[in-house]
Coordinates of N, CA and C in Angstrom, one line a residue:
X287 N 47.9 22.3 -4.1 CA 47.5 21.6 -3.1 C 46.2 20.6 -3.5
X288 N 46.3 19.6 -2.9 CA 45.4 18.6 -3.4 C 44.0 19.1 -2.8
X289 N 42.8 18.6 -3.7 CA 41.7 19.0 -3.1 C 41.1 18.1 -2.0
X290 N 40.3 18.7 -1.1 CA 39.8 17.2 -0.1 C 38.9 16.6 -0.7
X291 N 39.2 15.1 -0.2 CA 38.0 14.2 -0.4 C 37.0 13.8 0.8
X292 N 36.1 13.1 0.5 CA 35.2 12.7 1.9 C 36.2 12.0 3.0
X293 N 37.3 11.5 2.7 CA 38.2 10.6 3.4 C 39.0 11.7 4.2
X294 N 39.6 12.4 3.5 CA 40.3 13.8 4.0 C 39.6 14.7 4.7
X295 N 38.3 15.0 4.2 CA 37.5 15.7 5.6 C 37.1 14.7 6.7
X296 N 36.8 13.7 6.5 CA 36.5 12.7 8.0 C 37.9 12.8 8.8
X297 N 39.1 12.6 8.2 CA 40.2 12.6 8.8 C 40.4 13.7 9.4
X298 N 40.2 14.8 8.8 CA 40.3 16.2 10.0 C 39.2 16.0 10.8
X299 N 38.2 15.9 10.8 CA 37.1 16.0 11.6 C 37.4 15.0 12.8
X300 N 37.7 14.0 12.6 CA 38.0 13.0 13.6 C 39.3 13.7 14.3
X301 N 40.4 14.1 13.6 CA 41.2 14.3 14.2 C 41.3 15.9 15.2
X302 N 40.5 16.6 14.8 CA 40.1 17.7 15.6 C 39.4 17.4 16.9
X303 N 38.7 16.2 16.9 CA 37.8 15.7 18.2 C 38.7 15.1 19.1
X304 N 39.8 14.4 18.6 CA 40.5 13.6 19.5 C 41.9 13.0 18.6
X305 N 43.0 14.1 18.4 CA 44.3 13.7 18.0 C 45.0 13.0 18.6
X306 N 44.8 12.2 20.0 CA 45.4 11.2 20.4 C 45.2 9.9 19.9
X307 N 44.3 9.8 19.3 CA 44.0 8.3 18.5 C 45.2 7.8 17.9
X308 N 45.2 6.7 17.8 CA 46.5 6.1 17.0 C 46.4 6.1 16.0
X309 N 47.1 6.0 14.9 CA 47.0 6.0 13.7 C 46.2 4.7 12.9
X310 N 46.1 3.5 13.6 CA 45.4 2.4 13.3 C 43.9 2.6 13.8
X311 N 43.6 3.2 15.0 CA 42.3 3.6 15.4 C 41.8 4.3 14.4
X312 N 42.6 5.5 14.0 CA 42.1 6.4 13.3 C 42.0 5.5 11.7
X313 N 42.8 4.9 11.3 CA 42.6 3.9 9.8 C 41.3 3.4 9.8
X314 N 41.0 2.8 11.0 CA 39.7 1.8 11.0 C 38.3 2.7 10.8
X315 N 38.6 3.9 11.5 CA 37.4 4.9 11.4 C 37.1 5.6 10.0
X316 N 38.0 5.4 9.2 CA 37.7 6.0 8.0 C 37.9 5.2 6.8
X317 N 38.2 3.8 7.2 CA 38.3 2.9 6.1 C 39.4 2.7 5.3
X318 N 40.6 2.8 6.0 CA 41.8 2.8 4.9 C 42.8 1.8 5.5
X319 N 43.8 1.1 5.1 CA 44.7 0.8 5.7 C 45.7 1.7 6.4
X320 N 46.1 1.2 7.5 CA 47.1 2.2 8.5 C 48.2 3.0 7.6
X321 N 48.7 2.2 6.7 CA 50.0 3.0 6.0 C 49.2 4.0 5.1
X322 N 48.2 3.8 4.5 CA 47.3 4.7 3.6 C 46.7 5.8 4.5
X323 N 46.4 5.6 5.8 CA 46.1 6.9 6.5 C 47.0 7.3 6.9
X324 N 48.2 6.7 7.4 CA 49.3 7.9 7.8 C 49.8 8.5 6.6
X325 N 49.9 7.9 5.6 CA 50.1 9.1 4.1 C 49.4 10.2 4.3
X326 N 48.1 10.0 4.3 CA 47.4 11.0 4.0 C 47.4 12.0 5.3
X327 N 47.4 11.7 6.3 CA 47.6 12.4 7.4 C 49.0 13.4 7.1
X328 N 50.2 12.8 6.8 CA 51.2 13.0 6.5 C 51.2 14.4 5.1
X329 N 50.2 13.8 4.2 CA 50.0 14.7 3.0 C 49.2 16.0 3.9
X330 N 48.1 16.0 4.8 CA 47.3 17.1 5.2 C 48.3 17.9 6.1
X331 N 49.2 17.2 6.6 CA 50.0 18.2 7.4 C 51.0 19.0 6.6
X332 N 51.6 18.5 5.7 CA 52.7 19.4 4.8 C 52.0 20.2 3.8
X333 N 50.6 20.1 3.8 CA 49.9 20.9 2.7 C 49.5 22.1 3.7
X334 N 49.7 22.2 5.0 CA 48.9 23.2 5.6 C 47.4 22.7 6.5
X335 N 46.9 21.8 6.0 CA 45.5 21.8 6.8 C 45.7 21.7 8.2
X336 N 46.9 20.6 8.7 CA 46.9 20.3 10.1 C 48.1 21.2 10.4
X337 N 47.8 22.1 11.1 CA 49.0 23.0 11.5 C 49.9 22.7 13.1
X338 N 49.1 22.2 13.9 CA 49.6 21.8 15.3 C 48.5 21.0 15.9
X339 N 49.1 19.8 16.9 CA 48.3 18.9 17.4 C 48.9 19.1 19.0
X340 N 48.0 19.6 19.8 CA 47.9 20.5 21.1 C 47.2 19.4 21.9
X341 N 47.6 19.9 23.0 CA 46.4 19.1 24.3 C 45.8 20.3 24.6
X342 N 44.4 20.0 25.1 CA 43.8 21.1 25.5 C 43.6 21.2 27.0
X343 N 44.2 22.3 28.0 CA 44.2 21.8 29.3 C 43.1 22.8 30.0
X344 N 42.3 22.2 31.0 CA 41.2 22.9 31.8 C 41.6 23.9 32.7
X345 N 41.6 25.2 32.1 CA 42.2 26.2 32.8 C 41.6 26.1 34.5
X346 N 40.6 25.7 34.5 CA 40.0 25.9 36.1 C 40.6 25.0 36.9
X347 N 41.2 24.0 36.4 CA 42.3 23.0 37.1 C 43.3 23.5 37.6
X348 N 43.8 24.4 37.1 CA 45.3 25.2 37.3 C 44.9 26.2 38.4
X349 N 43.8 26.8 38.6 CA 43.8 27.6 39.8 C 43.2 28.9 38.9
X350 N 42.5 29.7 39.8 CA 41.8 31.1 39.5 C 42.9 31.7 38.2
X351 N 41.6 32.2 37.3 CA 42.2 32.8 36.3 C 41.1 33.9 36.1
X352 N 41.4 35.2 35.6 CA 40.4 35.7 34.9 C 40.7 36.2 33.4
X353 N 39.3 35.6 32.8 CA 39.3 35.7 30.9 C 38.7 37.0 30.7
X354 N 39.3 37.5 29.9 CA 38.7 38.8 29.6 C 38.6 39.3 28.0
X355 N 38.0 39.9 27.8 CA 37.8 40.4 26.6 C 37.8 41.6 25.9
X356 N 39.0 41.9 25.5 CA 39.4 43.2 25.6 C 39.2 43.9 24.3
X357 N 38.4 45.4 24.2 CA 38.1 45.9 22.9 C 39.2 47.3 22.8
X358 N 40.0 47.2 21.5 CA 41.1 47.9 21.3 C 40.6 49.2 20.5
X359 N 40.8 50.5 20.8 CA 40.3 51.3 19.9 C 41.8 52.1 19.2
X360 N 42.1 52.3 18.1 CA 43.2 53.0 17.5 C 42.9 54.2 17.4
X361 N 44.1 55.2 17.6 CA 44.0 56.6 17.2 C 43.5 56.8 15.8
X362 N 44.6 56.3 15.0 CA 44.7 56.5 13.5 C 44.5 55.3 12.8
X363 N 44.0 55.3 11.4 CA 43.9 54.5 10.9 C 44.9 54.0 10.0
X364 N 46.1 53.7 10.5 CA 47.3 53.5 9.6 C 48.0 52.1 9.6
X365 N 48.2 51.4 8.8 CA 48.7 50.2 8.3 C 49.8 49.9 9.0
X366 N 50.9 51.0 9.0 CA 52.2 50.2 9.9 C 52.0 50.3 11.5
X367 N 51.1 51.2 11.7 CA 50.9 51.2 13.4 C 49.8 50.1 13.6
X368 N 48.9 49.5 12.7 CA 48.1 48.4 13.3 C 49.2 47.1 13.2
X369 N 50.2 47.0 12.2 CA 50.9 46.0 11.9 C 51.9 46.1 13.4
X370 N 52.5 47.1 13.8 CA 53.2 47.1 15.0 C 52.7 47.1 16.1
X371 N 51.4 47.3 16.3 CA 50.6 46.7 17.5 C 50.5 45.3 17.5
X372 N 50.1 44.4 16.4 CA 49.7 43.2 16.1 C 51.1 42.6 16.3
X373 N 52.2 43.0 16.2 CA 53.2 42.1 16.1 C 53.8 42.5 18.0
X374 N 53.4 43.3 18.8 CA 53.4 43.3 20.0 C 52.4 42.7 20.5
X375 N 51.3 42.5 20.2 CA 50.4 41.7 20.6 C 50.8 39.9 20.7
X376 N 51.1 39.5 19.5 CA 51.8 38.3 19.4 C 53.3 37.6 20.0
X377 N 53.5 38.9 20.8 CA 54.7 38.5 21.6 C 54.4 38.7 23.0
X378 N 53.0 38.7 23.5 CA 52.6 39.0 25.0 C 51.7 37.4 25.0
X379 N 52.1 36.8 25.8 CA 51.6 35.5 26.6 C 50.5 35.3 26.7
X380 N 49.9 36.5 27.4 CA 48.7 36.7 28.1 C 47.3 36.7 27.1
X381 N 47.9 37.5 25.7 CA 46.7 37.7 25.1 C 46.8 36.2 24.3
X382 N 45.5 35.2 24.5 CA 45.5 34.0 23.9 C 44.9 34.3 22.2
X383 N 44.2 35.0 22.0 CA 43.4 35.2 20.7 C 43.5 36.9 20.4
X384 N 43.8 37.1 19.1 CA 43.4 38.6 18.6 C 43.0 38.5 17.5
X385 N 42.0 39.4 17.3 CA 41.5 39.6 16.0 C 41.5 41.1 15.7
X386 N 41.8 41.5 14.6 CA 41.6 42.7 13.5 C 40.1 42.8 13.4
X387 N 39.3 43.7 13.5 CA 38.0 43.6 13.2 C 37.5 45.1 12.9
X388 N 36.7 44.7 11.7 CA 35.8 46.0 11.4 C 34.9 46.6 12.0
X389 N 34.7 48.0 12.0 CA 33.4 48.6 12.7 C 33.9 49.9 13.6
X390 N 33.7 49.9 14.8 CA 34.2 50.8 15.8 C 35.4 50.8 16.8
X391 N 35.4 49.1 16.5 CA 36.5 48.8 17.5 C 37.6 48.2 16.6
X392 N 38.8 48.4 16.7 CA 39.9 48.2 15.8 C 40.4 46.4 16.2
X393 N 40.7 46.3 17.1 CA 41.4 44.8 17.7 C 40.4 44.4 18.9
X394 N 39.9 43.2 18.5 CA 39.7 42.2 19.6 C 40.5 41.3 20.6
X395 N 40.8 41.5 21.7 CA 41.8 40.7 22.4 C 41.4 39.5 23.4
X396 N 41.7 38.1 23.2 CA 40.9 37.7 24.3 C 42.2 37.3 25.1
X397 N 42.0 37.6 26.6 CA 43.2 37.5 27.5 C 42.9 36.9 28.9
X398 N 43.7 36.0 29.4 CA 43.8 35.4 30.4 C 44.8 36.0 31.4
X399 N 44.7 36.1 32.6 CA 45.6 36.5 33.5 C 45.4 35.9 34.9
X400 N 46.4 35.9 35.8 CA 45.9 35.4 37.1 C 45.3 36.3 37.9
X401 N 45.4 37.7 37.9 CA 44.2 38.7 38.8 C 44.3 39.8 38.2
X402 N 43.7 41.0 38.7 CA 43.8 42.2 38.5 C 45.0 42.7 38.6
X403 N 45.9 42.6 39.1 CA 47.2 43.2 39.4 C 47.8 42.7 38.0
X404 N 48.0 41.5 37.7 CA 48.6 40.9 36.4 C 48.0 41.6 35.0
X405 N 46.5 42.3 35.3 CA 45.7 42.7 33.8 C 46.5 44.1 34.2
X406 N 46.5 44.7 34.9 CA 47.2 46.2 35.1 C 48.6 46.2 34.5
X407 N 49.5 45.1 34.8 CA 50.8 45.1 34.4 C 50.7 45.1 33.2
X408 N 50.0 44.1 32.3 CA 49.6 43.8 31.0 C 49.2 45.2 30.1
X409 N 48.5 45.8 30.6 CA 47.8 46.7 30.4 C 48.9 48.1 30.1
X410 N 49.6 48.2 31.4 CA 50.8 49.2 31.0 C 51.7 48.8 29.8
X411 N 52.1 47.0 29.8 CA 52.9 47.1 28.9 C 52.5 46.8 27.3
X412 N 51.4 47.0 27.5 CA 50.7 46.6 25.9 C 49.9 47.7 25.3
X413 N 49.0 48.2 26.2 CA 47.9 49.4 25.6 C 48.2 50.9 26.1
X414 N 48.7 51.0 27.4 CA 49.0 52.5 27.5 C 50.4 52.7 27.1
X415 N 51.4 51.9 26.7 CA 52.5 52.2 26.4 C 52.3 52.3 24.7
X416 N 51.3 51.9 23.8 CA 51.2 51.7 22.6 C 50.9 53.4 22.2
X417 N 51.7 53.9 21.0 CA 51.3 55.4 20.6 C 49.9 55.4 20.0
X418 N 49.2 54.6 19.5 CA 48.6 54.3 18.5 C 46.9 54.2 19.2
X419 N 47.1 53.5 20.6 CA 45.9 53.4 21.4 C 45.0 54.2 22.0
X420 N 44.1 54.6 21.3 CA 43.3 55.8 21.9 C 42.7 55.3 23.3
X421 N 41.8 54.1 23.1 CA 41.5 53.7 24.4 C 41.0 52.5 24.3
X422 N 40.7 51.5 25.1 CA 40.3 50.2 25.5 C 39.2 49.9 26.3
X423 N 38.4 48.8 26.0 CA 37.4 48.5 26.9 C 37.7 47.1 27.3
X424 N 37.4 46.7 28.5 CA 37.5 45.4 29.0 C 36.4 44.8 29.5
X425 N 36.2 43.8 29.4 CA 34.9 42.8 29.5 C 35.5 41.6 30.5
X426 N 35.0 41.4 31.7 CA 35.1 40.3 32.5 C 34.4 39.3 32.2
X427 N 35.0 37.9 31.8 CA 34.1 36.8 31.5 C 33.8 36.5 32.9
X428 N 32.6 36.3 33.2 CA 31.8 35.8 34.7 C 31.8 33.9 34.4
X429 N 31.5 33.7 33.3 CA 31.4 32.1 33.0 C 31.7 31.8 31.7
X430 N 32.3 30.8 31.4 CA 32.5 30.3 30.0 C 31.1 29.1 29.4
X431 N 30.1 29.7 28.6 CA 29.4 28.7 28.4 C 29.5 28.0 27.3
X432 N 30.5 28.2 26.6 CA 31.0 27.6 25.4 C 32.5 27.4 24.7
X433 N 33.3 26.9 24.3 CA 34.3 26.7 24.0 C 34.5 25.6 22.9
X434 N 34.6 25.9 21.7 CA 34.9 25.2 20.5 C 36.3 25.3 19.7
X435 N 37.2 24.7 19.4 CA 38.2 24.6 18.8 C 38.3 24.1 17.1
X436 N 37.4 23.4 17.1 CA 37.2 22.8 15.9 C 36.3 23.9 14.7
X437 N 36.7 23.2 13.4 CA 36.0 24.1 12.5 C 35.4 23.0 11.6
X438 N 34.3 23.4 11.2 CA 33.8 22.7 9.9 C 34.6 22.4 8.8
X439 N 34.4 21.2 8.5 CA 35.4 20.6 7.4 C 34.7 20.2 6.1
X440 N 34.6 21.1 4.9 CA 33.7 20.7 4.1 C 34.3 20.4 2.7

């Protein structure tokens, strides 16, 4: 894997802010010719620095949604049971993010559902049915004060 130079880091920073820029616009911003810039973007993608290019949708424009943080406490500290739960989480579209964490809590899930009925269905399917889930705690978001998808490129 190639070490990132200043231009690579600049490309990654600019694409995180707006990946819809054209290659010509991007090349002008980083000071490269369009072919050289395209070659770098292709290399950054092939090397796994760029994993996807997506559109961020404003959820409030699509109607009412509940955003929840769910803390999951497991019964036993067993690697295979944790992996089974993580696999089930991966297959659950309402779970938008999942973190296996240290401390009292074992997993933190970020969940988006239409309403409480949908959340209850999710709990039945994901949490109550898993043999290693001891308990879980749900925090309902009242307001999103900050949402960032970018990472600092060093």
